[in-house]
Amino acid sequence: MKASKKLLSALLAAIMIISSFQVVFAEESGNWYDEAVSYLVEKKVIAENFNVESKMTRGLLAQLLQKAAGIPDAPEGTANPFTDIMENHASYRAILALNTAGIFNGSVDSRGQKVALADSSLTREQTAAFLDRSFK
């Protein structure tokens, strides 16, 4: 994978920030995470009005990882293996791309169906698994 470790490390820092703080990032705010967030803004992984108050979801992480790692969209016509996410979802393309790349596996629900759970908050364990697969 062509993603630099620095970019993915900065992404990890941003993920931890999102889950810990209740502020909107402002450049030069004097916070310990300014450098990491500024780097991600510079690389266009996140927007300048990045809101660290919003929860980190599986779908948002998929979007961030796709941008940070430069993972291309899944080829046209790739089947959607998930029963709970449709093409009009903001994270659909990123989730499908990461699934194709072997990074986003989804879960199996109580009915035995494969689900993305795109709007569900991430646990630290899930975040670690995403990042681990991203580095491979």
Coordinates of N, CA, C and O in Angstrom, one line a residue:
M1 N 0.9 -1.2 0.0 CA 0.0 0.0 0.0 C 0.9 1.2 0.0 O 1.9 1.3 0.7
K2 N 0.5 2.2 -0.8 CA 1.3 3.4 -1.0 C 1.2 4.5 0.1 O 1.9 5.5 0.1
A3 N 0.3 4.3 1.1 CA 0.1 5.3 2.1 C 1.3 5.3 3.0 O 1.9 4.3 3.4
S4 N 1.7 6.6 3.3 CA 2.8 6.7 4.3 C 2.4 6.5 5.7 O 1.2 6.7 6.1
K5 N 3.3 6.0 6.5 CA 3.0 5.7 7.9 C 2.7 7.0 8.6 O 1.9 7.0 9.5
K6 N 3.3 8.1 8.2 CA 3.1 9.4 8.8 C 1.6 9.8 8.6 O 1.0 10.2 9.6
L7 N 1.1 9.7 7.4 CA -0.2 10.0 7.2 C -1.2 9.2 8.0 O -2.2 9.7 8.6
L8 N -1.0 7.9 8.0 CA -1.9 7.0 8.7 C -1.7 7.2 10.2 O -2.7 7.1 11.0
S9 N -0.5 7.6 10.7 CA -0.3 7.9 12.1 C -1.1 9.2 12.5 O -1.7 9.3 13.5
A10 N -1.1 10.2 11.6 CA -1.8 11.4 11.8 C -3.3 11.1 11.8 O -4.0 11.7 12.6
L11 N -3.7 10.2 11.0 CA -5.1 9.8 11.0 C -5.5 9.2 12.3 O -6.6 9.5 12.8
L12 N -4.7 8.3 12.8 CA -5.0 7.7 14.1 C -5.1 8.7 15.2 O -6.0 8.7 16.0
A13 N -4.2 9.7 15.2 CA -4.3 10.8 16.1 C -5.6 11.5 16.0 O -6.3 11.8 17.0
A14 N -6.0 11.8 14.8 CA -7.3 12.5 14.6 C -8.5 11.7 15.1 O -9.4 12.2 15.6
I15 N -8.4 10.4 14.9 CA -9.5 9.5 15.3 C -9.6 9.6 16.8 O -10.7 9.7 17.4
M16 N -8.5 9.5 17.5 CA -8.5 9.6 19.0 C -9.0 10.9 19.4 O -9.7 11.0 20.4
I17 N -8.7 12.0 18.7 CA -9.1 13.3 19.0 C -10.7 13.4 18.9 O -11.3 13.9 19.8
I18 N -11.2 12.9 17.8 CA -12.6 12.9 17.6 C -13.4 12.3 18.8 O -14.4 12.7 19.2
S19 N -12.8 11.2 19.2 CA -13.5 10.4 20.3 C -13.3 11.0 21.7 O -13.9 10.6 22.6
S20 N -12.4 12.0 21.8 CA -12.1 12.5 23.1 C -12.5 14.0 23.4 O -12.7 14.3 24.5
F21 N -12.6 14.8 22.4 CA -12.8 16.2 22.6 C -14.1 16.7 22.0 O -14.6 16.2 21.1
Q22 N -14.5 17.8 22.6 CA -15.8 18.4 22.1 C -15.6 19.8 21.6 O -16.1 20.8 22.1
V23 N -14.7 20.0 20.6 CA -14.4 21.3 20.0 C -14.3 21.2 18.5 O -14.2 20.1 17.9
V24 N -14.4 22.3 17.8 CA -14.2 22.4 16.4 C -12.7 22.8 16.2 O -12.3 23.8 16.8
F25 N -12.0 22.1 15.4 CA -10.6 22.4 15.2 C -10.4 23.8 14.6 O -11.1 24.2 13.6
A26 N -9.5 24.6 15.2 CA -9.1 25.8 14.6 C -7.6 25.8 14.6 O -6.9 25.5 15.6
E27 N -7.0 26.2 13.4 CA -5.6 26.2 13.3 C -4.9 27.1 14.4 O -5.5 28.1 14.7
E28 N -3.8 26.6 14.9 CA -3.1 27.4 15.9 C -3.9 27.5 17.2 O -3.9 28.5 17.9
S29 N -4.7 26.5 17.6 CA -5.6 26.6 18.7 C -4.8 26.3 20.0 O -5.3 26.5 21.1
G30 N -3.5 25.9 19.9 CA -2.7 25.6 21.1 C -3.0 24.2 21.7 O -2.5 24.0 22.8
N31 N -3.7 23.4 21.0 CA -3.9 22.0 21.6 C -2.8 21.1 21.1 O -2.2 21.3 20.1
W32 N -2.6 20.0 21.8 CA -1.6 19.0 21.6 C -1.8 18.3 20.2 O -0.8 17.9 19.6
Y33 N -3.0 18.3 19.7 CA -3.2 17.6 18.4 C -3.2 18.5 17.2 O -3.4 18.1 16.1
D34 N -2.9 19.8 17.4 CA -2.9 20.7 16.2 C -2.0 20.3 15.1 O -2.5 20.4 13.9
E35 N -0.8 19.8 15.3 CA 0.1 19.4 14.2 C -0.6 18.2 13.4 O -0.5 18.3 12.2
A36 N -1.1 17.2 14.1 CA -1.7 16.1 13.4 C -2.9 16.5 12.5 O -3.0 16.2 11.4
V37 N -3.8 17.3 13.1 CA -5.0 17.8 12.4 C -4.6 18.7 11.2 O -5.1 18.6 10.1
S38 N -3.6 19.6 11.5 CA -3.1 20.5 10.4 C -2.6 19.7 9.2 O -2.8 20.0 8.1
Y39 N -1.8 18.7 9.6 CA -1.2 17.8 8.5 C -2.3 17.1 7.7 O -2.3 17.1 6.5
L40 N -3.4 16.7 8.3 CA -4.5 16.0 7.6 C -5.3 17.0 6.8 O -5.7 16.7 5.7
V41 N -5.4 18.2 7.3 CA -6.1 19.3 6.5 C -5.2 19.6 5.3 O -5.7 19.7 4.1
E42 N -3.9 19.7 5.5 CA -3.0 20.0 4.4 C -3.1 18.9 3.3 O -3.0 19.2 2.1
K43 N -3.2 17.7 3.7 CA -3.2 16.6 2.7 C -4.6 16.3 2.2 O -4.9 15.4 1.5
K44 N -5.6 17.2 2.6 CA -7.0 17.1 2.2 C -7.7 15.8 2.6 O -8.6 15.3 1.9
V45 N -7.3 15.2 3.7 CA -7.9 14.1 4.3 C -9.2 14.5 5.0 O -10.2 13.9 5.0
I46 N -9.0 15.7 5.7 CA -10.2 16.2 6.5 C -10.3 17.7 6.0 O -9.3 18.3 5.5
A47 N -11.4 18.3 6.3 CA -11.7 19.7 5.9 C -11.2 20.6 7.0 O -11.0 20.2 8.2
E48 N -11.0 21.9 6.6 CA -10.5 22.9 7.6 C -11.5 23.1 8.7 O -11.1 23.4 9.9
N49 N -12.8 22.9 8.5 CA -13.8 23.0 9.6 C -14.1 21.7 10.3 O -15.1 21.4 10.8
F50 N -13.1 20.8 10.3 CA -13.1 19.5 10.9 C -13.7 19.6 12.4 O -13.2 20.4 13.2
N51 N -14.8 18.9 12.6 CA -15.4 19.0 13.9 C -15.0 17.8 14.8 O -15.5 16.7 14.5
V52 N -14.2 18.0 15.7 CA -13.8 16.9 16.6 C -14.8 16.5 17.6 O -14.7 15.6 18.3
E53 N -16.0 17.2 17.6 CA -17.1 16.9 18.5 C -17.9 15.7 17.9 O -18.5 14.9 18.6
S54 N -17.9 15.6 16.6 CA -18.7 14.5 16.0 C -18.1 13.1 16.3 O -16.9 13.0 16.4
K55 N -19.0 12.1 16.4 CA -18.5 10.8 16.8 C -17.8 10.2 15.6 O -18.1 10.5 14.4
M56 N -16.9 9.3 15.9 CA -16.2 8.6 14.8 C -17.0 7.3 14.5 O -17.2 6.5 15.4
T57 N -17.5 7.2 13.3 CA -18.3 6.0 12.9 C -17.5 5.1 12.0 O -16.4 5.6 11.5
R58 N -18.0 4.0 11.8 CA -17.3 3.0 10.9 C -17.2 3.6 9.5 O -16.2 3.5 8.8
G59 N -18.3 4.3 9.1 CA -18.4 4.9 7.8 C -17.4 6.1 7.6 O -16.7 6.2 6.6
L60 N -17.3 6.9 8.6 CA -16.4 8.1 8.6 C -15.0 7.6 8.6 O -14.2 8.1 7.8
L61 N -14.7 6.6 9.4 CA -13.3 6.1 9.3 C -13.0 5.5 7.9 O -11.9 5.7 7.4
A62 N -13.9 4.8 7.3 CA -13.7 4.3 6.0 C -13.4 5.4 5.0 O -12.5 5.3 4.2
Q63 N -14.1 6.5 5.1 CA -13.9 7.7 4.2 C -12.5 8.2 4.5 O -11.7 8.5 3.5
L64 N -12.1 8.4 5.7 CA -10.8 9.0 6.1 C -9.7 8.0 5.6 O -8.7 8.5 5.1
L65 N -9.8 6.8 5.9 CA -8.8 5.8 5.4 C -8.6 5.8 3.9 O -7.5 5.7 3.4
Q66 N -9.7 5.8 3.2 CA -9.6 5.8 1.8 C -8.9 7.0 1.3 O -8.0 6.8 0.4
K67 N -9.2 8.2 1.8 CA -8.5 9.4 1.4 C -7.0 9.3 1.8 O -6.1 9.6 1.0
A68 N -6.7 9.0 3.1 CA -5.4 9.0 3.6 C -4.5 8.0 2.9 O -3.3 8.3 2.6
A69 N -5.0 6.8 2.6 CA -4.2 5.8 1.9 C -4.2 5.8 0.4 O -3.5 5.0 -0.2
G70 N -5.1 6.7 -0.1 CA -5.1 6.8 -1.6 C -5.7 5.5 -2.2 O -5.4 5.1 -3.3
I71 N -6.7 4.9 -1.5 CA -7.3 3.7 -2.0 C -8.3 4.0 -3.1 O -9.2 4.8 -2.8
P72 N -8.2 3.5 -4.3 CA -9.2 3.8 -5.3 C -10.5 3.2 -5.0 O -10.7 2.3 -4.3
D73 N -11.5 3.8 -5.7 CA -12.9 3.3 -5.6 C -12.9 1.9 -6.1 O -12.1 1.5 -6.9
A74 N -13.8 1.1 -5.6 CA -14.0 -0.3 -6.1 C -14.4 -0.2 -7.6 O -15.0 0.8 -8.0
P75 N -14.0 -1.2 -8.4 CA -14.3 -1.2 -9.8 C -15.8 -1.1 -10.0 O -16.6 -1.6 -9.2
E76 N -16.2 -0.4 -11.1 CA -17.6 -0.3 -11.5 C -18.2 -1.7 -11.5 O -17.6 -2.6 -12.0
G77 N -19.4 -1.9 -11.0 CA -20.1 -3.2 -11.0 C -19.7 -4.1 -9.9 O -20.2 -5.2 -9.8
T78 N -18.9 -3.6 -8.9 CA -18.5 -4.4 -7.8 C -19.8 -4.7 -6.9 O -20.5 -3.7 -6.6
A79 N -20.1 -5.9 -6.6 CA -21.3 -6.2 -5.8 C -21.1 -5.7 -4.4 O -20.1 -5.7 -3.8
N80 N -22.2 -5.1 -3.9 CA -22.3 -4.7 -2.5 C -22.6 -5.9 -1.6 O -23.7 -6.4 -1.6
P81 N -21.6 -6.3 -0.7 CA -21.9 -7.5 0.1 C -22.7 -7.2 1.4 O -23.0 -8.1 2.1
F82 N -23.0 -5.9 1.6 CA -23.6 -5.5 2.8 C -25.1 -5.2 2.6 O -25.5 -4.5 1.7
T83 N -26.0 -5.7 3.5 CA -27.4 -5.5 3.4 C -27.9 -4.2 3.9 O -29.1 -3.9 3.7
D84 N -27.1 -3.5 4.7 CA -27.6 -2.3 5.4 C -27.1 -1.0 4.9 O -27.3 0.0 5.5
I85 N -26.4 -1.0 3.8 CA -25.9 0.3 3.2 C -26.1 0.3 1.7 O -25.9 -0.6 1.0
M86 N -26.7 1.4 1.3 CA -27.1 1.6 -0.1 C -26.2 2.7 -0.8 O -25.5 3.4 -0.1
E87 N -26.3 2.8 -2.1 CA -25.5 3.7 -2.8 C -25.6 5.1 -2.4 O -24.7 5.9 -2.6
N88 N -26.7 5.5 -1.9 CA -26.9 6.9 -1.5 C -26.3 7.3 -0.1 O -26.3 8.5 0.3
H89 N -25.7 6.3 0.5 CA -25.1 6.6 1.8 C -23.7 7.3 1.6 O -23.0 7.0 0.7
A90 N -23.4 8.3 2.4 CA -22.2 9.1 2.3 C -20.9 8.2 2.3 O -19.9 8.6 1.7
S91 N -21.0 7.1 3.0 CA -19.8 6.3 3.1 C -19.8 5.1 2.2 O -18.8 4.3 2.2
Y92 N -20.8 4.9 1.4 CA -20.9 3.8 0.5 C -19.7 3.5 -0.3 O -19.1 2.4 -0.3
R93 N -19.2 4.4 -1.1 CA -18.1 4.2 -2.0 C -16.8 3.9 -1.2 O -16.0 3.0 -1.6
A94 N -16.6 4.5 -0.1 CA -15.4 4.2 0.7 C -15.5 2.9 1.4 O -14.5 2.1 1.4
I95 N -16.6 2.5 1.9 CA -16.8 1.2 2.5 C -16.6 0.1 1.4 O -15.9 -0.9 1.7
L96 N -17.2 0.2 0.2 CA -17.0 -0.7 -0.8 C -15.5 -0.8 -1.3 O -15.0 -1.9 -1.5
A97 N -14.9 0.3 -1.4 CA -13.4 0.3 -1.7 C -12.6 -0.4 -0.7 O -11.7 -1.2 -1.0
L98 N -12.8 -0.1 0.6 CA -12.1 -0.7 1.7 C -12.4 -2.2 1.8 O -11.5 -3.0 2.1
N99 N -13.6 -2.6 1.5 CA -14.0 -4.0 1.5 C -13.2 -4.7 0.4 O -12.7 -5.8 0.6
T100 N -13.2 -4.1 -0.8 CA -12.5 -4.7 -1.9 C -11.0 -4.8 -1.6 O -10.3 -5.8 -2.0
A101 N -10.4 -3.9 -0.8 CA -9.0 -3.9 -0.5 C -8.7 -4.8 0.7 O -7.6 -4.9 1.1
G102 N -9.7 -5.4 1.3 CA -9.5 -6.3 2.5 C -9.4 -5.6 3.8 O -8.9 -6.2 4.8
I103 N -9.8 -4.3 3.9 CA -9.6 -3.5 5.1 C -10.9 -3.5 5.9 O -10.9 -3.5 7.1
F104 N -12.0 -3.4 5.2 CA -13.3 -3.3 5.9 C -14.1 -4.6 5.7 O -14.5 -4.9 4.5
N105 N -14.3 -5.3 6.7 CA -14.9 -6.6 6.6 C -16.4 -6.6 7.0 O -17.1 -7.6 6.6
G106 N -16.9 -5.7 7.7 CA -18.2 -5.7 8.2 C -18.4 -6.7 9.3 O -17.5 -7.3 9.8
S107 N -19.7 -6.9 9.6 CA -20.1 -7.9 10.7 C -21.2 -8.7 10.1 O -21.8 -8.4 9.1
V108 N -21.6 -9.7 10.9 CA -22.8 -10.5 10.6 C -23.8 -10.3 11.7 O -23.5 -10.4 12.9
D109 N -25.0 -9.9 11.2 CA -26.1 -9.6 12.2 C -26.7 -10.9 12.7 O -26.4 -12.0 12.3
S110 N -27.7 -10.8 13.6 CA -28.4 -11.9 14.2 C -29.1 -12.8 13.2 O -29.4 -13.9 13.5
R111 N -29.4 -12.2 12.0 CA -30.1 -13.0 11.0 C -29.1 -13.7 10.0 O -29.5 -14.3 9.0
G112 N -27.8 -13.5 10.3 CA -26.8 -14.1 9.5 C -26.4 -13.3 8.2 O -25.7 -13.8 7.3
Q113 N -26.9 -12.0 8.2 CA -26.6 -11.2 7.0 C -25.4 -10.3 7.3 O -25.1 -9.8 8.4
K114 N -24.6 -10.1 6.2 CA -23.4 -9.2 6.3 C -23.8 -7.8 6.4 O -24.5 -7.3 5.5
V115 N -23.4 -7.0 7.4 CA -23.7 -5.6 7.5 C -22.5 -4.8 7.7 O -21.5 -5.2 8.3
A116 N -22.6 -3.5 7.3 CA -21.5 -2.6 7.4 C -21.5 -1.8 8.7 O -20.5 -1.4 9.2
L117 N -22.7 -1.6 9.2 CA -22.9 -0.8 10.4 C -22.2 0.6 10.3 O -21.5 1.1 11.2
A118 N -22.4 1.2 9.1 CA -21.7 2.5 8.8 C -21.9 3.6 9.8 O -21.0 4.4 10.0
D119 N -23.1 3.7 10.4 CA -23.4 4.8 11.3 C -23.1 4.4 12.8 O -23.4 5.2 13.6
S120 N -22.5 3.3 13.0 CA -22.2 2.9 14.4 C -20.9 3.4 14.8 O -19.9 3.5 14.0
S121 N -20.8 3.8 16.1 CA -19.6 4.3 16.6 C -18.6 3.2 16.7 O -18.9 2.0 16.8
L122 N -17.3 3.6 16.6 CA -16.2 2.6 16.6 C -15.7 2.4 18.0 O -15.7 3.3 18.8
T123 N -15.3 1.1 18.3 CA -14.6 0.9 19.5 C -13.1 1.0 19.2 O -12.7 1.1 18.1
R124 N -12.3 1.1 20.2 CA -10.9 1.2 20.0 C -10.3 -0.1 19.4 O -9.4 0.0 18.5
E125 N -10.9 -1.2 19.7 CA -10.5 -2.5 19.1 C -10.8 -2.5 17.6 O -10.0 -2.9 16.8
Q126 N -12.0 -2.0 17.2 CA -12.3 -1.9 15.8 C -11.4 -0.9 15.1 O -10.9 -1.2 14.0
T127 N -11.1 0.2 15.7 CA -10.2 1.1 15.1 C -8.8 0.5 14.9 O -8.2 0.7 13.8
A128 N -8.3 -0.2 15.9 CA -7.0 -0.8 15.8 C -7.0 -1.9 14.6 O -6.0 -2.0 13.9
A129 N -8.1 -2.6 14.5 CA -8.2 -3.6 13.4 C -8.2 -3.0 12.0 O -7.5 -3.4 11.1
F130 N -8.9 -1.9 11.9 CA -8.9 -1.1 10.6 C -7.5 -0.7 10.3 O -7.1 -0.9 9.2
L131 N -6.8 -0.1 11.2 CA -5.5 0.5 11.0 C -4.5 -0.7 10.7 O -3.7 -0.5 9.8
D132 N -4.6 -1.7 11.5 CA -3.7 -2.9 11.2 C -3.9 -3.4 9.8 O -2.9 -3.6 9.1
R133 N -5.1 -3.6 9.3 CA -5.3 -4.0 8.0 C -4.8 -3.0 7.0 O -4.4 -3.3 5.8
S134 N -4.9 -1.7 7.3 CA -4.5 -0.7 6.4 C -3.0 -0.7 6.2 O -2.5 -0.3 5.1
F135 N -2.2 -1.1 7.1 CA -0.7 -1.1 7.0 C -0.2 -2.3 6.3 O 0.9 -2.4 6.0
K136 N -1.1 -3.3 6.0 CA -0.7 -4.6 5.4 C -0.7 -4.5 3.9 O -1.4 -3.7 3.3

